[in-house]
mmCIF file of C-alpha atoms and ligand atoms in Angstrom:
data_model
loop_
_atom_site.group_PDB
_atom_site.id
_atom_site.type_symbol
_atom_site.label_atom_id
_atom_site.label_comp_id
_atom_site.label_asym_id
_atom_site.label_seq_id
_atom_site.Cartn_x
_atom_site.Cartn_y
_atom_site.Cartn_z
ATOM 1 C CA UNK Q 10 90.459 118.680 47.344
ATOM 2 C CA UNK Q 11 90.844 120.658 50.848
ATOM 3 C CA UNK Q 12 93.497 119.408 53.309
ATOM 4 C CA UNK Q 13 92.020 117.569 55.693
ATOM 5 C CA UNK Q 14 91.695 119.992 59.000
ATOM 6 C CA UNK Q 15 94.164 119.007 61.610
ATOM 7 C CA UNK Q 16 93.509 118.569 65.181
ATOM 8 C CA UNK Q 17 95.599 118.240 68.486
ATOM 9 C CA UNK Q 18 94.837 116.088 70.940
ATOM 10 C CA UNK Q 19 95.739 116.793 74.516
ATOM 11 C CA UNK Q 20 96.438 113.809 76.593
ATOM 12 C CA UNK Q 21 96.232 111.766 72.862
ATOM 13 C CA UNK Q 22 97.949 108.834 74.832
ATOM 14 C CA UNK Q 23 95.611 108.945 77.508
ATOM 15 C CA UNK Q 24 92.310 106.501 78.198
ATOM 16 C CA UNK Q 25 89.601 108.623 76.397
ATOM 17 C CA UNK Q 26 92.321 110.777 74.292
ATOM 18 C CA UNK Q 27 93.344 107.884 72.421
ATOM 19 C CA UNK Q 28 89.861 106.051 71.967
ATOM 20 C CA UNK Q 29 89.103 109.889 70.530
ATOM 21 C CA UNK Q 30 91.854 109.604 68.278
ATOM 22 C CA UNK Q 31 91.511 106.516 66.580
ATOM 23 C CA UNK Q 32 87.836 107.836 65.838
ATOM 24 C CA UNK Q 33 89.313 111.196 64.679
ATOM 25 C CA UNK Q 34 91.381 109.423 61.971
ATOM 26 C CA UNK Q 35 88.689 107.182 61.128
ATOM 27 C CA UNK Q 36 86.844 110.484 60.338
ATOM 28 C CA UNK Q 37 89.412 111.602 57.843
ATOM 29 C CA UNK Q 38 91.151 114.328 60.701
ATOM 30 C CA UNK Q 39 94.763 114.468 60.987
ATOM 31 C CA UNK Q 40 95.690 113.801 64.494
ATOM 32 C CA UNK Q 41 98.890 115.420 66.439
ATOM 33 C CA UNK Q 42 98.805 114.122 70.027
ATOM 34 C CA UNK Q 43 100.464 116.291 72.352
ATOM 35 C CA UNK Q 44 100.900 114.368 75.982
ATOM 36 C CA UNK Q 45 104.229 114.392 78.684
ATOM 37 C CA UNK Q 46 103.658 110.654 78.946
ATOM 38 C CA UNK Q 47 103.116 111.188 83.128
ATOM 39 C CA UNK Q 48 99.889 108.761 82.937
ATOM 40 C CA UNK Q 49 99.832 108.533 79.179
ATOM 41 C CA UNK Q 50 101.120 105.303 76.982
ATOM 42 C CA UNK Q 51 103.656 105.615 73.873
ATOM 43 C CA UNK Q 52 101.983 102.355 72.988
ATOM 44 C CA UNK Q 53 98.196 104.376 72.863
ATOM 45 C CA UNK Q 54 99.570 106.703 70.225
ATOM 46 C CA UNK Q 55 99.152 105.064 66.705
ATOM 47 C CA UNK Q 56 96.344 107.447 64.760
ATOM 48 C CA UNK Q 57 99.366 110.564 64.436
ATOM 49 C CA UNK Q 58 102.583 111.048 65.494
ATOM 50 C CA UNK Q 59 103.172 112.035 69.388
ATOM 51 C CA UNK Q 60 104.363 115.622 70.613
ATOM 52 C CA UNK Q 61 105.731 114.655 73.731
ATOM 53 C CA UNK Q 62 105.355 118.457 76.049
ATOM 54 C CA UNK Q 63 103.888 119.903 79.516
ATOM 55 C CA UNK Q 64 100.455 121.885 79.400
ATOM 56 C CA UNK Q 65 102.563 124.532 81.153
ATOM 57 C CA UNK Q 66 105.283 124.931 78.646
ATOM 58 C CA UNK Q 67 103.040 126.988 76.723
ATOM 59 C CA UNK Q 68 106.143 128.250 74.388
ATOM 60 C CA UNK Q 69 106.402 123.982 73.576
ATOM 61 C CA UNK Q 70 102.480 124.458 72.703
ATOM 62 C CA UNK Q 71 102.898 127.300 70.584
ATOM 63 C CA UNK Q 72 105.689 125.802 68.527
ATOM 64 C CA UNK Q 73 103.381 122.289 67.934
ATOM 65 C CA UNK Q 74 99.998 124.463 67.040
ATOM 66 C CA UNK Q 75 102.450 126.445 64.691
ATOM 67 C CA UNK Q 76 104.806 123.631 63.331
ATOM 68 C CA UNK Q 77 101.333 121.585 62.826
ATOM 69 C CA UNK Q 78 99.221 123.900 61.609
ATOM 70 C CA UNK Q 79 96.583 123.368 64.012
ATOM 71 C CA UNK Q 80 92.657 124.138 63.029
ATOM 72 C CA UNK Q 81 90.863 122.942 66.542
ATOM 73 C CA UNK Q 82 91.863 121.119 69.694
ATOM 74 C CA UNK Q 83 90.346 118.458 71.904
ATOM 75 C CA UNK Q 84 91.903 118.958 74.879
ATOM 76 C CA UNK Q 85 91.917 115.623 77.717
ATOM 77 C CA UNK Q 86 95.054 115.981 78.890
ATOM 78 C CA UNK Q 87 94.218 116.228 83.039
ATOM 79 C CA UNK Q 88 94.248 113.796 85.876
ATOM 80 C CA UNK Q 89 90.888 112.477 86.521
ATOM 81 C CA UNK Q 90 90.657 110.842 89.882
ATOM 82 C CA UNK Q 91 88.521 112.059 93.191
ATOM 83 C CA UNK Q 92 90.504 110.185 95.508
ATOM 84 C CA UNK Q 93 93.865 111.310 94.379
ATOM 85 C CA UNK Q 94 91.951 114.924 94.177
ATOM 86 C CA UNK Q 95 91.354 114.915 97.879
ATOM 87 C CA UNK Q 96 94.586 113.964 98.848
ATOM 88 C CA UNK Q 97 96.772 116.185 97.097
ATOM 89 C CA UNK Q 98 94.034 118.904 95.528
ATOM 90 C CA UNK Q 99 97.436 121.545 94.291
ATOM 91 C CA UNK Q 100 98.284 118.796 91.541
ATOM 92 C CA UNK Q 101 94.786 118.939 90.586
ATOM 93 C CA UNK Q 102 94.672 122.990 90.558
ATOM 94 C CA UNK Q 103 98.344 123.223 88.806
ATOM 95 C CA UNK Q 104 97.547 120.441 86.198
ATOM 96 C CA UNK Q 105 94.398 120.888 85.017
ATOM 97 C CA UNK Q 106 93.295 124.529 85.714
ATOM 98 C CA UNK Q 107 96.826 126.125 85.581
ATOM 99 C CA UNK Q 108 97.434 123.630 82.210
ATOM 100 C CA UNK Q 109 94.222 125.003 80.335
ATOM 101 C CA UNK Q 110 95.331 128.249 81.375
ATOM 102 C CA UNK Q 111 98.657 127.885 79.320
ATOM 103 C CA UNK Q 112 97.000 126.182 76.537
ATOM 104 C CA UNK Q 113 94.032 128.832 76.022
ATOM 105 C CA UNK Q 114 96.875 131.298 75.772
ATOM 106 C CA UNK Q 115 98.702 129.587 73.373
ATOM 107 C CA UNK Q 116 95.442 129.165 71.405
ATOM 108 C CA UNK Q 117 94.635 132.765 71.570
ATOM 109 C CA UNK Q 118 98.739 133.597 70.129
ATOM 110 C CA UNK Q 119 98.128 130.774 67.384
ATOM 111 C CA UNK Q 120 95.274 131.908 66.218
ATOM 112 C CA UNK Q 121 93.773 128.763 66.969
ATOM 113 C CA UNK Q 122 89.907 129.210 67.934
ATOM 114 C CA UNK Q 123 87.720 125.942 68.600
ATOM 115 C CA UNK Q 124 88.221 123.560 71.315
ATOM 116 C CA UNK Q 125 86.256 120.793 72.716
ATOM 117 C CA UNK Q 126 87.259 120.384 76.641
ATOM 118 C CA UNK Q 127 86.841 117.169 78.458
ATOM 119 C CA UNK Q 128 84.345 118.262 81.211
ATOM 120 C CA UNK Q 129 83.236 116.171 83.689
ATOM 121 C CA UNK Q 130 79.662 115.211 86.094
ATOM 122 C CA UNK Q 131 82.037 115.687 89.417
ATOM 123 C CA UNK Q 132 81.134 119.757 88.466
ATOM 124 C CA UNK Q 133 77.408 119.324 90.110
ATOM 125 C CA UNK Q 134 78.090 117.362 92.985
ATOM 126 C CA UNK Q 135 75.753 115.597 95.117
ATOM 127 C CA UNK Q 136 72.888 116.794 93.008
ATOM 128 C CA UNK Q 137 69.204 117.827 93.962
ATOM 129 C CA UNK Q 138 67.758 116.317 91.552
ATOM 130 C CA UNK Q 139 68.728 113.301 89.617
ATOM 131 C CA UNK Q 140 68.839 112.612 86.322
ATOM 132 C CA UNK Q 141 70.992 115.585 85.727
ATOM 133 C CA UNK Q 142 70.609 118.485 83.203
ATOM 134 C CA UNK Q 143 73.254 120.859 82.275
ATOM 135 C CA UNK Q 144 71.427 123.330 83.995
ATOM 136 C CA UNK Q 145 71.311 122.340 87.740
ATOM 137 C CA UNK Q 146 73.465 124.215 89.893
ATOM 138 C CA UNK Q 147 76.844 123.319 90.039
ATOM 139 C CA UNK Q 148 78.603 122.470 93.604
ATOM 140 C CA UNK Q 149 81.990 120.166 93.024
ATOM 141 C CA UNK Q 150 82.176 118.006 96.017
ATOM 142 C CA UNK Q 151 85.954 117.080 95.482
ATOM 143 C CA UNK Q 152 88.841 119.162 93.347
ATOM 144 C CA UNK Q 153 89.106 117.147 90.791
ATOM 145 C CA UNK Q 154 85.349 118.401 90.068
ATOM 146 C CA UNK Q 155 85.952 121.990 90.857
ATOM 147 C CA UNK Q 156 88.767 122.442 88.462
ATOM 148 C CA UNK Q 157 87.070 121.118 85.845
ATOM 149 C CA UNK Q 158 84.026 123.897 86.526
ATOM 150 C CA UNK Q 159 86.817 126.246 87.142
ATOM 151 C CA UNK Q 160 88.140 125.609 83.168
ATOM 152 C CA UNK Q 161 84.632 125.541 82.107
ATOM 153 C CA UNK Q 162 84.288 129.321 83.151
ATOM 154 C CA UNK Q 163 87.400 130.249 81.255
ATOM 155 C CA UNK Q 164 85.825 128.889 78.397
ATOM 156 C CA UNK Q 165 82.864 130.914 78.941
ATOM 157 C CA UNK Q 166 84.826 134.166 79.046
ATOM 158 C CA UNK Q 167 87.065 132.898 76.582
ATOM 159 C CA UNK Q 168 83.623 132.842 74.184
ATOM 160 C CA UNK Q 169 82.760 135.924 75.335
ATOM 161 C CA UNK Q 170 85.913 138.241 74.886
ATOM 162 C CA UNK Q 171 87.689 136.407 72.449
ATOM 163 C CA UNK Q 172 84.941 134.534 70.629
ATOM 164 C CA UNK Q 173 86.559 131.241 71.463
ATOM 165 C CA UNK Q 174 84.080 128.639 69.696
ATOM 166 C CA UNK Q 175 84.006 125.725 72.700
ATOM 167 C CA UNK Q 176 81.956 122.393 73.944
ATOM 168 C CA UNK Q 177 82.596 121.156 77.452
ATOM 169 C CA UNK Q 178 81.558 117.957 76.972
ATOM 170 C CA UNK Q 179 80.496 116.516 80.707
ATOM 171 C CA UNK Q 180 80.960 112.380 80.984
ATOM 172 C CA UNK Q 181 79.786 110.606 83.412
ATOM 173 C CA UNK Q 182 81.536 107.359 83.835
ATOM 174 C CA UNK Q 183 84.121 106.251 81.064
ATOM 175 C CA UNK Q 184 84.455 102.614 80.613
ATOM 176 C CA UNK Q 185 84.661 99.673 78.575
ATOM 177 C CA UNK Q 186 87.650 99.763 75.960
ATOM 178 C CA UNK Q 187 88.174 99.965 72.355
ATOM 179 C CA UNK Q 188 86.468 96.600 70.594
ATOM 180 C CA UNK Q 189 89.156 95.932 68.417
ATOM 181 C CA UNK Q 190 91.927 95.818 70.987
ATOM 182 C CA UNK Q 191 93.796 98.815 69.424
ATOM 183 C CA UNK Q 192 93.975 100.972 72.849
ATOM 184 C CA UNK Q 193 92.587 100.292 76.204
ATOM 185 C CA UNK Q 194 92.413 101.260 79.712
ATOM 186 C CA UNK Q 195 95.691 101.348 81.353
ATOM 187 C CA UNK Q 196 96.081 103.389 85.105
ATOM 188 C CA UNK Q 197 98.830 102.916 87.175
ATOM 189 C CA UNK Q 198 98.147 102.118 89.974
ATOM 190 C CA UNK Q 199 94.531 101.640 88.635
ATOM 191 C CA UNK Q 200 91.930 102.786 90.561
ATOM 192 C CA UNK Q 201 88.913 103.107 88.855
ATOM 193 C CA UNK Q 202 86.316 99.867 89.166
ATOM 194 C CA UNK Q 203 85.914 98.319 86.150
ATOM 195 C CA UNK Q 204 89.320 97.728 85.451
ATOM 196 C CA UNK Q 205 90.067 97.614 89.558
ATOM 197 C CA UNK Q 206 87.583 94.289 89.704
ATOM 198 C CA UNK Q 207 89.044 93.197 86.456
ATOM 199 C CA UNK Q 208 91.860 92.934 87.795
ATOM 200 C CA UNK Q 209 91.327 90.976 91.035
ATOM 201 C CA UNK Q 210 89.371 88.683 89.013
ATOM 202 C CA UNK Q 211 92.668 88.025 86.698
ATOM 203 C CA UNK Q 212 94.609 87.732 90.280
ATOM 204 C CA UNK Q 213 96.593 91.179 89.406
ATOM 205 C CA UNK Q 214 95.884 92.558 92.743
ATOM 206 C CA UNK Q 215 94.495 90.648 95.941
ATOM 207 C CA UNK Q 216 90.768 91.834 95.825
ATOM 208 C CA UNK Q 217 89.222 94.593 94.804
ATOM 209 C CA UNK Q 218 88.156 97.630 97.392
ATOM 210 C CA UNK Q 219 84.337 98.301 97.300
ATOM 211 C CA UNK Q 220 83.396 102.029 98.942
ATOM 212 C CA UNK Q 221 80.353 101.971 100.731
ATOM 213 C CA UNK Q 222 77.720 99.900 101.805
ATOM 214 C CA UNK Q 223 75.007 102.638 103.425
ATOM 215 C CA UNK Q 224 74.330 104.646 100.732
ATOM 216 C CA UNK Q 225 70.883 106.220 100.359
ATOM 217 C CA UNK Q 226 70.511 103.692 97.350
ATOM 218 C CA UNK Q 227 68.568 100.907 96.711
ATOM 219 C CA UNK Q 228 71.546 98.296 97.562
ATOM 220 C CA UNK Q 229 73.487 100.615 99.820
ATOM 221 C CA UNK Q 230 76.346 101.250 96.947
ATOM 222 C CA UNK Q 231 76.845 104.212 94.804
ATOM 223 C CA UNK Q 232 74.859 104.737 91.944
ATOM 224 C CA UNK Q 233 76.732 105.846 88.090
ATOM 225 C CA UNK Q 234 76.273 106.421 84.304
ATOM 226 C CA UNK Q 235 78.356 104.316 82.628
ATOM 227 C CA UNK Q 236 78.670 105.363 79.316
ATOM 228 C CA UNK Q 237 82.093 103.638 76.290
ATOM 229 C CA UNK Q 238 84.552 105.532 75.270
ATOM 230 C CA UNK Q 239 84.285 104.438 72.135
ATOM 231 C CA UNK Q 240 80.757 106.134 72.406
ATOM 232 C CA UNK Q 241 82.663 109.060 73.913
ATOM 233 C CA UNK Q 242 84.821 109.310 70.912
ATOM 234 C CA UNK Q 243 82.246 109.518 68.845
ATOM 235 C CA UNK Q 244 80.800 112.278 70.817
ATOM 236 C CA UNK Q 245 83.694 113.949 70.691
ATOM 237 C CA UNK Q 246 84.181 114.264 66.423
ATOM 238 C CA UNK Q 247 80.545 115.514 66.209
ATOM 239 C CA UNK Q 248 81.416 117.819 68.963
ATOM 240 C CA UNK Q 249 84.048 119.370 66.485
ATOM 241 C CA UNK Q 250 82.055 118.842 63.558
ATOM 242 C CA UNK Q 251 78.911 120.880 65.453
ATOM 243 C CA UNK Q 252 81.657 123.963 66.035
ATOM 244 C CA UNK Q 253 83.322 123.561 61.830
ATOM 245 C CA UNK Q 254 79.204 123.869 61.079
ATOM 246 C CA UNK Q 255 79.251 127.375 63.713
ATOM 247 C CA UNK Q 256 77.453 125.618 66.434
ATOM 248 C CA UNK Q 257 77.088 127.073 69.402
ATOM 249 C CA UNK Q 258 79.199 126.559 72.381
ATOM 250 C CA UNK Q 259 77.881 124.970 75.297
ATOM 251 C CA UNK Q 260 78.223 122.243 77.894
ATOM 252 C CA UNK Q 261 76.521 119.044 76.931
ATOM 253 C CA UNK Q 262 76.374 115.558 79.140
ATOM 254 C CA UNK Q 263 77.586 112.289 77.980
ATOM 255 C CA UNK Q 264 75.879 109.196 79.462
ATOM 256 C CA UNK Q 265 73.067 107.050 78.692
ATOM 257 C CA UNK Q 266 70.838 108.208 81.184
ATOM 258 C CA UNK Q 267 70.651 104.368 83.131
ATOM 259 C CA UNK Q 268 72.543 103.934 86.545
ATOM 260 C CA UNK Q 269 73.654 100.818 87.893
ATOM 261 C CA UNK Q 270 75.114 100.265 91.561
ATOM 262 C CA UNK Q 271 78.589 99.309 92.197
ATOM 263 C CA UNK Q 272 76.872 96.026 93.664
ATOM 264 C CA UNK Q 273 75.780 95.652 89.978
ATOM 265 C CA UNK Q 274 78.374 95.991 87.893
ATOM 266 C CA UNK Q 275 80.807 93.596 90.998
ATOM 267 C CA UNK Q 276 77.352 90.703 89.242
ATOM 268 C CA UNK Q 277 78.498 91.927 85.777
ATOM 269 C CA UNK Q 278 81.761 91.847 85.898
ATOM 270 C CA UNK Q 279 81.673 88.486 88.045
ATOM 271 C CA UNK Q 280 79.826 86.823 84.721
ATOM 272 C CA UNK Q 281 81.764 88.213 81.919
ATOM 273 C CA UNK Q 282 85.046 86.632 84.225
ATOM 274 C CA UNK Q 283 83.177 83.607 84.527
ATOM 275 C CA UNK Q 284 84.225 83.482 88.420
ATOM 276 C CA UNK Q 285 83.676 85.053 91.899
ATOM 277 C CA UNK Q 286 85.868 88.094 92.226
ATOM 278 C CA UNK Q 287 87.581 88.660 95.988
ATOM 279 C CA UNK Q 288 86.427 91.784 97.314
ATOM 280 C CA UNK Q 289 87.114 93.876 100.411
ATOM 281 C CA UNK Q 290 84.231 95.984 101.670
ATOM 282 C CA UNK Q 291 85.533 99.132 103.195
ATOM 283 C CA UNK Q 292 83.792 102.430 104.145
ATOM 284 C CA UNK Q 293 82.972 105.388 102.477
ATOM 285 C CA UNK Q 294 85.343 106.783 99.749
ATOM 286 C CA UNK Q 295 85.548 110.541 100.508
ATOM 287 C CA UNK Q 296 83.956 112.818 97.903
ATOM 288 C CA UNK Q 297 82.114 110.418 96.192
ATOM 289 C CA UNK Q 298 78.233 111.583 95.940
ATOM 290 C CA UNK Q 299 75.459 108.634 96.714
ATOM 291 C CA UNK Q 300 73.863 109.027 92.972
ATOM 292 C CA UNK Q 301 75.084 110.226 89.519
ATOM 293 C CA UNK Q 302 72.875 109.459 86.368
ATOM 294 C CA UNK Q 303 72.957 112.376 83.423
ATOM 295 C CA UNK Q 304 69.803 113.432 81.025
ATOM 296 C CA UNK Q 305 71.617 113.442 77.977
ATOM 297 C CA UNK Q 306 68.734 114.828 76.055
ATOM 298 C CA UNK Q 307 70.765 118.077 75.326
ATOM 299 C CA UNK Q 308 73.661 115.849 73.886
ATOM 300 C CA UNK Q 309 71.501 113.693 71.605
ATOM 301 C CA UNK Q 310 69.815 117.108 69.751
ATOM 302 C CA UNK Q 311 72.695 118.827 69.244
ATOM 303 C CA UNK Q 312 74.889 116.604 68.349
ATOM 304 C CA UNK Q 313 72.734 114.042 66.996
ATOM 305 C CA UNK Q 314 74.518 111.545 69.275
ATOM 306 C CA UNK Q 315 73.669 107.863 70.847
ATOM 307 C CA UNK Q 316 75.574 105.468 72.825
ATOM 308 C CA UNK Q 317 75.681 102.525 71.111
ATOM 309 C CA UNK Q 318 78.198 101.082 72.683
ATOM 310 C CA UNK Q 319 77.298 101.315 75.954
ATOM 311 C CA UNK Q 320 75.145 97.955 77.151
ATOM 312 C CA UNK Q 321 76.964 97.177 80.765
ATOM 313 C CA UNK Q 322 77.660 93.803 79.065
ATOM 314 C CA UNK Q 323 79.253 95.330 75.917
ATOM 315 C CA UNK Q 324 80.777 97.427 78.358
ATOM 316 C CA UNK Q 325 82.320 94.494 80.758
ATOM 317 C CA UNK Q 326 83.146 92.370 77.574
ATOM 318 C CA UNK Q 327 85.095 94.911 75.964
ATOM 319 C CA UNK Q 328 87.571 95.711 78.686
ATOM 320 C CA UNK Q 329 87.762 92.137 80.370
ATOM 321 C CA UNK Q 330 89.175 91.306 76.608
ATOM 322 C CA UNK Q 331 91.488 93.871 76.731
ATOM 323 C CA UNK Q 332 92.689 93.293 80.367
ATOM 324 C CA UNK Q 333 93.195 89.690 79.609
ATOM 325 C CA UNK Q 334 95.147 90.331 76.400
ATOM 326 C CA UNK Q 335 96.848 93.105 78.287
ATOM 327 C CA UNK Q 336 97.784 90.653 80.914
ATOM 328 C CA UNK Q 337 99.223 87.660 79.218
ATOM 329 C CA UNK Q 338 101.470 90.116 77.437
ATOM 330 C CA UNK Q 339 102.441 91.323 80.242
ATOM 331 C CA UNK Q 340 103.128 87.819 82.037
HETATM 332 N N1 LIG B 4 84.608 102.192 93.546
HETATM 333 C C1 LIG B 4 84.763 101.092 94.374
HETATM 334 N N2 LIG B 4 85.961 100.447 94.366
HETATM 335 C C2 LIG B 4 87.012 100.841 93.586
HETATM 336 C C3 LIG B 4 86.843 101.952 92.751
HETATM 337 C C4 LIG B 4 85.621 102.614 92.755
HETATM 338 O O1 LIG B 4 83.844 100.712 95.092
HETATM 339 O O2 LIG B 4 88.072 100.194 93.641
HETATM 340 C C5 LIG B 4 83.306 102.890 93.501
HETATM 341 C C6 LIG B 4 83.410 104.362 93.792
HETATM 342 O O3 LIG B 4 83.296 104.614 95.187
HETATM 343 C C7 LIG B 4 82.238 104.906 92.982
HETATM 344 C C8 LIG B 4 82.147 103.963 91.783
HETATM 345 O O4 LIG B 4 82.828 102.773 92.180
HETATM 346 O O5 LIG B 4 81.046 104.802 93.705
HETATM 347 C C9 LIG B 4 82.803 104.506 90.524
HETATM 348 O O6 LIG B 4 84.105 104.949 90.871
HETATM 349 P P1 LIG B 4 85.224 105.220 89.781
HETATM 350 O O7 LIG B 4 86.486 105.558 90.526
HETATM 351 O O8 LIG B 4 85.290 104.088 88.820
HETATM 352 O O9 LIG B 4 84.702 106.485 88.977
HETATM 353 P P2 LIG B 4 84.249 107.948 89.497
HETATM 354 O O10 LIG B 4 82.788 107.828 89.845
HETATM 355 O O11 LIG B 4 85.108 108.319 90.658
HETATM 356 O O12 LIG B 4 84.490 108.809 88.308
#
């Protein structure tokens, strides 16, 4: 019988990266998480053993793709927040372009040659028309965004001159957590709504910021796709599997192709608590566009991909379970 292939996972300890690996062992891979613990969780690494390394240290990277064997990687490892982007947009050019920069190389010297890329819908912007395709021009309205587009066009070249097999695999918004209670959602501080309202509601933080209220949108709040990781995971191993079959590379949005306002999921998440959550209505967050909703059309033929997961309900119940359980361990 073959050995089973081997993949490493970038930012394994990570939100998505370790959903992704728990699928990727289900799937019969053997997993190798490579992650400097910065924002990733010892405790979310349990489907491999842990490389602990920088992006940049690409001689560290070369000595795990060597000492592992590597066959493909599924690279996450990046900071992932617009605000933060804004504020400080050099972390976001040094971590995640510089980063993929270092581990392309170190690909390219290993020998190693497919690689699906955690992409992201912050690369089109405020777009001009909504739902999205992958082919509507792009126009980042925050870093974070552009140096995910910026990777993106590595991997194009990469295709091109080194015939690099890639996906870029383009989420819209992440949430909900693994059903079992194996790995979760876990930002410090946390700043991303679902677990941000989840956690006012559990009286973790005061009340929970809302951005917005005069929006071109139905209820004045900002529009998203919210799509589970765990339906992201499995995105993710038929993402490899397309390449191991000689797929071609492209780009390829993850959502479900529904929005719901930020006023909707503050009803949601208010049910699945069982009580009123405290909220503070502020203004605008910069860099956030009014309306975000993907066509994953593209996504469900080639990879032959559904969410399944991803009912806002399913979506609220499984991370208020794991923010509760998280929280009375924590107490
Ligand atoms: N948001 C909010 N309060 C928060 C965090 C987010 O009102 O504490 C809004 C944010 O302005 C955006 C939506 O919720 O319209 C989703 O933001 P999130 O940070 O969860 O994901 P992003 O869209 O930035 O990837």
């Amino acid at each position: 019988m073959p050995s089973p292939s081997t993949v490493l996972v970038t930012g394994g300890a990570g939100y998505i990266g370790s959903h992704t690996a728990k699928e990727l062992a289900r799937a019969g891979y053997r997993v190798v998480s490579y992650d400097n613990l910065s924002r990733g969780h010892r405790w979310a690494v349990k489907w491999g053993p842990l490389e602990e390394g920088d992006l940049l240290d690409q001689d560290r990277l070369r000595q795990v793709l060597a000492a592992h064997n590597v066959d493909a990687v599924l690279h996450f490892a990046a900071f992932a927040e617009v605000g933060e982007s804004m504020r400080e947009p050099e972390l976001y050019f040094r971590n995640n372009v510089a980063g993929s920069l270092s581990l392309l190389e170190a690909m390219h010297h290993s020998g190693v040659r497919r690689i699906v890329f955690s992409s992201t819908c912050a690369l089109y912007g405020v777009p001009e028309t909504v739902p999205i395709t992958e082919d509507v021009p792009k126009a980042p309205a925050n870093p974070y965004g552009e140096s995910k587009l910026m990777v993106e066009k590595m991997l194009q070249w990469e295709g091109a001159c080194r015939a690099l097999q890639w996906t870029a695999l383009r989420y819209f918004n992440a949430a909900g957590c693994d059903a079992e209670g194996d790995t979760g959602e876990s930002h410090s501080p946390e700043s991303h709504l679902i677990p941000s309202l989840l956690e006012a509601a559990l009286g973790k933080r005061p009340a929970c910021p809302i951005f917005g209220s005069d929006y071109p949108t139905p209820d004045g709040t900002c529009i998203r796709d919210y799509i589970h990781v765990t339906d992201l995971a499995d995105a993710h191993v038929r993402a490899l599997r397309h390449l191991e079959n000689g797929g071609a590379s492209m780009a390829l949005n993850l959502g479900t192709g529904d929005g719901y306002s930020v006023n909707q999921i503050l009803a949601a998440a208010e049910k699945v608590a069982g009580r009123p959550i405290p909220i503070e209505r502020q203004g605008r967050r910069p860099g956030d566009p009014p309306k975000l909703v993907a066509a994953p059309q593209r996504a469900f033929a080639t990879l032959g991909w559904k969410p399944s997961h991803s009912s806002i309900d399913n979506i609220l119940e499984t991370a208020w379970r794991w923010a509760a359980q998280r929280s009375a361990s924590n107490a």
